[in-house]
Amino acid sequence: MKFIRFGKAGQERPGVLDAAGHIRDLSGVVPDLAGAVLADLPRVDPETLPRVDGTPRLGVPVAGVGKIVCIGLNYSDHAAETGMPIPEEPIVFMKATSALTGPNDRVHLPRGSVRGDWEVELGVVIGKPGKYLSEAEALDHVAGYTIVNDVSERGFQLDRGGQWTKGKSCDSFAPVGPWLVTPDEIADPQDLDLSLTLNGTLMQAGNTGRMIFGVAHVISYLSQMMSLHPGDIIATGTPPGVGMGLSPPRYLTDGDVMELRVAGLGTQRQLVVAD
């Protein structure tokens, strides 16, 4: 099933898509897509739910996000374009939850930004608490999959004393959605095509099969260091084609439009504006 959250920012309601792609209101079944609900998402016939008219804004498809954990340089061809060695263990960094925004909301470049960049990624949403998980049991803790744009400010990330989090956590730098797609609809998370266009030009194209560390490995790895909780989002890395890797580099500017796609997970579209 494809779950969503719709409505004005801060006032989103839970929903689900029917077979025709129409939004159905789920708020009479569950209060929100958060917490214990993610461990046992409702299996309802969407046709029995009220249909939502129009095209409401879509929010982040999961509420109560406790942390956003990201994996860096997780595609061998992306590591090559940055000139960095292939990591021997997953590179882990965090994005602030205040960076979360809807899949089609505007992305705001912060004051002083001159090296804004894009990164289309497969996002994994945790559904059940887990710690010290084996790879064999890791995927049982997944509520669903989604798209994450790991927007970055490379100057903040690389040139201001270390810690990638600085360049990853600006407001609006974590568009997530449009949908939370349950694992039964994703036959293999390691065989999903993903792409990003900038102003209609294809910049990134890849497949999750090129990950250095697969989804199950990443979940297991993280769970050895930190408890994973319902609503936690893991951004699993990006394929080549980021602005920093181009020759010459190409960075985001006011008025740019990014469109992101992951097979089976829908599409995001963001207009870039400068603060």
Coordinates of C-alpha atoms in Angstrom, one line a residue, residues 6-7 13 22-25 49-57:
F6 CA -1.7 15.5 3.3
G7 CA -2.7 19.1 4.3
R13 CA -3.8 14.1 8.1
H22 CA -6.8 9.2 -5.6
I23 CA -6.2 10.2 -2.0
R24 CA -8.4 8.5 0.7
D25 CA -8.7 10.0 4.2
L49 CA -12.6 5.5 2.9
P50 CA -13.7 9.1 2.2
R51 CA -12.1 10.4 -1.0
V52 CA -10.2 13.7 -0.7
D53 CA -11.1 16.3 -3.4
G54 CA -8.6 18.4 -5.2
T55 CA -4.8 18.2 -5.0
P56 CA -3.8 19.0 -1.4
R57 CA -0.2 19.6 -0.4

